[in-house]
Amino acid sequence: MMNWAVLLCALVALSECNVKISLIKGKTARETLMEKGIWEETRLKFPYKPMAKFYQTGDEAMTNDADLSYYGVISIGTPPQSFNVIFDTGSSNLWVPSVYCSSQACQNHAKFNPAQSSTFTWANKPVSIQYGTGSMTGQLAYDTVSVGGISVTKQIFGASQTEAPFMANMVADGILGLAFPNLAASGATPVFDNMMTQGLVSQNLFSVYLSGNSAGGSVVSFGDIESNYYTGQITWIPLSSETYWQINMDSVTINGNTVACNGGCQAIIDTGTSQIVGPTTDISNMNSWVGATTDQYGDASVNCNNIPNMPEVTFTLNGNAFTIPASAYTSQNSYGCMTGFGNGGTQQLWILGDVFIRQYYAIFDRQNNNVGLAQIA
C-alpha cells in the first residue's frame, strides 16, 4: 500500500518535504563559568571525558562538553511546548527535561508538562542516559514532535526526572540524537527514523552546516543537500559501522609527516562533540607539532600571535585528504588561545567534532550509509 505521506510529498513542492532548522551558536558552558569566575573549580568537579558517550556501559552515554555551542528549537506536544536541543549525530535518543524533574539542572531549563498536551501518552518504560559525571534518568513517552514545521507523530522521547548537575551550565535543554537506532536507549526509535518511515523527507539524509559566526547561519537540513553551503565536489565516504556515523581514517599528517593515526584508525563524525578528539599519545604529538603547551586538564594553549604561522593539519579519510588550517583548529577565550585537539584517553578512536565540521559541510546519508563531506563555501 502506498505511503500517503510520500504521495503527498510527490504532489507538493519538494521543498515542503524538507526541513531546515536554524542553529544558534550560543555561549558555551566554559564561557559562562569563566564569566562567573568558577570555571576552574567546576572543571575539577566535573572533569571532561569526551569518550564517555562512546564507551560507557549504561543504556546510552553523553558527555559534559563545556564547549558545545550549537542548538536549535523544536517543540513537543499539542499545543507545542518549545525546547532548545543539541542536534547530536553521536547519540540516538531525544530527551528533554520534564516538570517531574527536581534536579538543579532542570530549574533553569524549559520543562515539558504532559498535562498540557492532548496528544501525549506514557510509554511505561524508564530510560537512563549515562554521562561522564552522572546520569539523566526519566520515563519514555510518546507525543508529536515538530522540527522546522514538520510534525513527527507518536515520537518516543525521554522526559527527564533527574539530571547530572553539569547540565545546569548548558544553554540547551535537551538532546536530539541523530545516530542509528541500535544505539538508542530502551529501544526508542530516533526522530529521523520516524521522519523517514512517515515519509516526511524527500531523501533519506540530513546535512549540517556549522558557521563559526555567533550571529547565526548554522543549519541542519533534513531531506536536503543545500549547495549554497559548500563549494566543489562532495566526497562520499562509506560507513565502517552503522551505529555511529563511523568511517575509516588513514592518517593525520602535518607538513607531510604522519603525526597520528599511523596505520589507520576509526573516526566518528559527531556534531555533539566540540573538538577533534583522539588517543592521548596522538593528540599530544599533534599539539607538540603545532607548538602547543598542554596543561593538567588537557587544554593545549598556544601563543595567539603564532596562529598565522602554525601548520595545517590534514586528516585522510578513506583515501581523501581534508585539511584544517590553524585559524580553524584554534580558538580564543579570556584565558588566551588554545587548540581544538582534545585528549580522548587510551581508546583508539577518533571523534571529528565541530572543529572539523565547521570546515566541511557534512551530509549524513541513511539511504546509502555514507557520509558526504565538502569544503564550506
Short mmCIF file of N, CA and C in Angstrom, two decimals, residues 101-185:
data_model
loop_
_atom_site.label_atom_id
_atom_site.label_comp_id
_atom_site.label_asym_id
_atom_site.label_seq_id
_atom_site.Cartn_x
_atom_site.Cartn_y
_atom_site.Cartn_z
N CYS A 101 11.02 16.73 37.12
CA CYS A 101 12.44 16.77 37.46
C CYS A 101 12.69 17.87 38.49
N SER A 102 13.35 17.48 39.59
CA SER A 102 13.65 18.45 40.65
C SER A 102 15.15 18.75 40.74
N SER A 103 15.95 18.18 39.84
CA SER A 103 17.39 18.43 39.84
C SER A 103 17.67 19.90 39.55
N GLN A 104 18.81 20.36 40.06
CA GLN A 104 19.23 21.74 39.82
C GLN A 104 19.26 22.06 38.32
N ALA A 105 19.71 21.09 37.52
CA ALA A 105 19.85 21.31 36.08
C ALA A 105 18.51 21.57 35.40
N CYS A 106 17.43 21.12 36.00
CA CYS A 106 16.10 21.33 35.40
C CYS A 106 15.51 22.69 35.76
N GLN A 107 16.03 23.31 36.79
CA GLN A 107 15.40 24.53 37.29
C GLN A 107 15.61 25.72 36.35
N ASN A 108 16.72 25.71 35.59
CA ASN A 108 16.97 26.85 34.68
C ASN A 108 16.79 26.45 33.21
N HIS A 109 15.97 25.42 32.98
CA HIS A 109 15.68 25.00 31.61
C HIS A 109 14.18 24.80 31.42
N ALA A 110 13.76 24.85 30.16
CA ALA A 110 12.35 24.58 29.84
C ALA A 110 12.01 23.15 30.25
N LYS A 111 10.81 22.95 30.78
CA LYS A 111 10.38 21.62 31.24
C LYS A 111 9.07 21.22 30.56
N PHE A 112 9.03 20.01 30.04
CA PHE A 112 7.84 19.52 29.37
C PHE A 112 6.77 19.15 30.40
N ASN A 113 5.55 19.61 30.14
CA ASN A 113 4.41 19.29 31.02
C ASN A 113 3.41 18.42 30.27
N PRO A 114 3.39 17.11 30.57
CA PRO A 114 2.47 16.20 29.86
C PRO A 114 1.00 16.59 29.98
N ALA A 115 0.64 17.17 31.12
CA ALA A 115 -0.77 17.52 31.36
C ALA A 115 -1.27 18.59 30.39
N GLN A 116 -0.35 19.31 29.77
CA GLN A 116 -0.73 20.39 28.86
C GLN A 116 -0.76 19.96 27.40
N SER A 117 -0.56 18.66 27.13
CA SER A 117 -0.57 18.17 25.75
C SER A 117 -1.69 17.15 25.55
N SER A 118 -2.53 17.39 24.57
CA SER A 118 -3.65 16.48 24.29
C SER A 118 -3.23 15.24 23.53
N THR A 119 -1.99 15.24 22.98
CA THR A 119 -1.53 14.10 22.17
C THR A 119 -0.51 13.24 22.92
N PHE A 120 -0.31 13.50 24.20
CA PHE A 120 0.72 12.81 25.00
C PHE A 120 0.24 11.47 25.53
N THR A 121 1.13 10.47 25.50
CA THR A 121 0.88 9.20 26.22
C THR A 121 2.20 8.71 26.81
N TRP A 122 2.12 8.12 28.00
CA TRP A 122 3.31 7.49 28.60
C TRP A 122 3.61 6.17 27.90
N ALA A 123 4.90 5.82 27.82
CA ALA A 123 5.30 4.54 27.24
C ALA A 123 5.45 3.46 28.31
N ASN A 124 5.36 3.88 29.58
CA ASN A 124 5.51 2.95 30.70
C ASN A 124 6.84 2.20 30.65
N LYS A 125 7.90 2.97 30.36
CA LYS A 125 9.23 2.38 30.26
C LYS A 125 10.26 3.41 30.72
N PRO A 126 11.16 3.04 31.63
CA PRO A 126 12.17 4.01 32.08
C PRO A 126 13.29 4.18 31.07
N VAL A 127 14.03 5.27 31.20
CA VAL A 127 15.20 5.49 30.35
C VAL A 127 16.31 6.06 31.23
N SER A 128 17.53 5.64 30.94
CA SER A 128 18.70 6.14 31.67
C SER A 128 19.80 6.46 30.68
N ILE A 129 20.37 7.64 30.79
CA ILE A 129 21.45 8.05 29.91
C ILE A 129 22.64 8.43 30.77
N GLN A 130 23.76 7.76 30.54
CA GLN A 130 24.94 7.96 31.38
C GLN A 130 25.79 9.12 30.86
N TYR A 131 26.31 9.90 31.81
CA TYR A 131 27.23 10.99 31.48
C TYR A 131 28.62 10.63 32.00
N GLY A 132 29.60 11.42 31.60
CA GLY A 132 30.93 11.24 32.18
C GLY A 132 30.92 11.50 33.67
N THR A 133 29.99 12.30 34.15
CA THR A 133 30.00 12.69 35.57
C THR A 133 28.65 12.46 36.25
N GLY A 134 27.79 11.65 35.70
CA GLY A 134 26.49 11.44 36.31
C GLY A 134 25.54 10.84 35.29
N SER A 135 24.25 11.06 35.48
CA SER A 135 23.30 10.47 34.55
C SER A 135 22.02 11.29 34.45
N MET A 136 21.26 11.03 33.41
CA MET A 136 19.90 11.52 33.28
C MET A 136 19.00 10.31 33.39
N THR A 137 18.00 10.37 34.24
CA THR A 137 17.03 9.29 34.31
C THR A 137 15.64 9.88 34.09
N GLY A 138 14.74 9.06 33.58
CA GLY A 138 13.39 9.55 33.33
C GLY A 138 12.50 8.46 32.81
N GLN A 139 11.41 8.89 32.19
CA GLN A 139 10.43 7.96 31.63
C GLN A 139 10.27 8.24 30.14
N LEU A 140 10.07 7.16 29.37
CA LEU A 140 9.79 7.32 27.95
C LEU A 140 8.31 7.63 27.74
N ALA A 141 8.03 8.41 26.70
CA ALA A 141 6.65 8.81 26.40
C ALA A 141 6.53 9.03 24.90
N TYR A 142 5.30 9.18 24.42
CA TYR A 142 5.04 9.46 23.01
C TYR A 142 4.31 10.79 22.88
N ASP A 143 4.67 11.56 21.86
CA ASP A 143 3.93 12.77 21.55
C ASP A 143 4.35 13.25 20.16
N THR A 144 3.67 14.29 19.69
CA THR A 144 4.01 14.89 18.40
C THR A 144 5.22 15.81 18.59
N VAL A 145 6.24 15.58 17.78
CA VAL A 145 7.45 16.41 17.83
C VAL A 145 7.55 17.20 16.53
N SER A 146 7.63 18.52 16.65
CA SER A 146 7.72 19.39 15.47
C SER A 146 9.15 19.89 15.31
N VAL A 147 9.68 19.64 14.12
CA VAL A 147 11.04 20.04 13.78
C VAL A 147 10.97 20.88 12.51
N GLY A 148 11.19 22.17 12.65
CA GLY A 148 11.17 23.04 11.48
C GLY A 148 9.86 23.03 10.73
N GLY A 149 8.75 22.88 11.42
CA GLY A 149 7.45 22.93 10.77
C GLY A 149 6.92 21.59 10.31
N ILE A 150 7.73 20.55 10.37
CA ILE A 150 7.27 19.19 10.03
C ILE A 150 6.95 18.46 11.33
N SER A 151 5.80 17.86 11.40
CA SER A 151 5.37 17.18 12.64
C SER A 151 5.55 15.68 12.54
N VAL A 152 6.30 15.14 13.48
CA VAL A 152 6.51 13.69 13.58
C VAL A 152 5.54 13.18 14.65
N THR A 153 4.59 12.37 14.24
CA THR A 153 3.58 11.90 15.20
C THR A 153 4.07 10.67 15.96
N LYS A 154 3.55 10.54 17.18
CA LYS A 154 3.86 9.39 18.04
C LYS A 154 5.37 9.15 18.17
N GLN A 155 6.11 10.26 18.32
CA GLN A 155 7.56 10.14 18.51
C GLN A 155 7.86 9.81 19.97
N ILE A 156 8.67 8.78 20.17
CA ILE A 156 9.06 8.41 21.52
C ILE A 156 10.20 9.31 21.98
N PHE A 157 10.15 9.76 23.23
CA PHE A 157 11.20 10.63 23.76
C PHE A 157 11.31 10.41 25.27
N GLY A 158 12.41 10.86 25.83
CA GLY A 158 12.63 10.76 27.25
C GLY A 158 12.22 12.04 27.95
N ALA A 159 11.43 11.91 29.02
CA ALA A 159 11.06 13.04 29.87
C ALA A 159 11.86 12.88 31.16
N SER A 160 12.85 13.77 31.38
CA SER A 160 13.78 13.55 32.49
C SER A 160 13.13 13.77 33.84
N GLN A 161 13.61 13.01 34.81
CA GLN A 161 13.21 13.17 36.21
C GLN A 161 14.40 13.55 37.09
N THR A 162 15.59 13.13 36.69
CA THR A 162 16.83 13.59 37.32
C THR A 162 17.84 13.89 36.22
N GLU A 163 18.73 14.86 36.49
CA GLU A 163 19.77 15.20 35.53
C GLU A 163 21.08 15.48 36.25
N ALA A 164 22.18 15.16 35.57
CA ALA A 164 23.51 15.43 36.12
C ALA A 164 23.68 16.93 36.38
N PRO A 165 24.34 17.31 37.48
CA PRO A 165 24.47 18.73 37.83
C PRO A 165 25.10 19.60 36.75
N PHE A 166 26.03 19.03 35.97
CA PHE A 166 26.72 19.85 34.97
C PHE A 166 25.76 20.43 33.94
N MET A 167 24.63 19.76 33.70
CA MET A 167 23.67 20.25 32.70
C MET A 167 23.13 21.63 33.05
N ALA A 168 23.21 22.01 34.32
CA ALA A 168 22.74 23.34 34.72
C ALA A 168 23.53 24.44 34.02
N ASN A 169 24.75 24.13 33.58
CA ASN A 169 25.60 25.13 32.93
C ASN A 169 25.41 25.20 31.42
N MET A 170 24.60 24.30 30.87
CA MET A 170 24.42 24.24 29.42
C MET A 170 23.26 25.12 28.98
N VAL A 171 23.37 25.71 27.80
CA VAL A 171 22.27 26.52 27.25
C VAL A 171 21.12 25.61 26.82
N ALA A 172 21.47 24.49 26.16
CA ALA A 172 20.44 23.60 25.62
C ALA A 172 19.66 22.92 26.74
N ASP A 173 18.37 22.70 26.46
CA ASP A 173 17.51 21.99 27.41
C ASP A 173 17.72 20.48 27.33
N GLY A 174 17.89 19.98 26.10
CA GLY A 174 17.98 18.54 25.90
C GLY A 174 18.78 18.19 24.67
N ILE A 175 18.62 16.95 24.23
CA ILE A 175 19.39 16.39 23.11
C ILE A 175 18.43 15.76 22.11
N LEU A 176 18.70 15.97 20.81
CA LEU A 176 18.00 15.23 19.76
C LEU A 176 19.06 14.41 19.03
N GLY A 177 19.06 13.09 19.28
CA GLY A 177 20.07 12.21 18.72
C GLY A 177 19.80 11.84 17.28
N LEU A 178 20.86 11.82 16.47
CA LEU A 178 20.74 11.57 15.04
C LEU A 178 21.61 10.39 14.56
N ALA A 179 22.05 9.56 15.52
CA ALA A 179 22.78 8.35 15.15
C ALA A 179 21.78 7.22 14.87
N PHE A 180 22.27 6.00 14.80
CA PHE A 180 21.45 4.87 14.33
C PHE A 180 20.58 4.29 15.45
N PRO A 181 19.47 3.61 15.07
CA PRO A 181 18.53 3.09 16.06
C PRO A 181 19.13 2.10 17.05
N ASN A 182 20.12 1.31 16.61
CA ASN A 182 20.65 0.29 17.51
C ASN A 182 21.44 0.87 18.67
N LEU A 183 21.67 2.19 18.67
CA LEU A 183 22.32 2.84 19.81
C LEU A 183 21.32 3.36 20.82
N ALA A 184 20.06 3.44 20.44
CA ALA A 184 19.07 4.15 21.26
C ALA A 184 18.79 3.44 22.57
N ALA A 185 18.78 4.21 23.66
CA ALA A 185 18.43 3.66 24.96
C ALA A 185 17.00 3.15 24.96
#
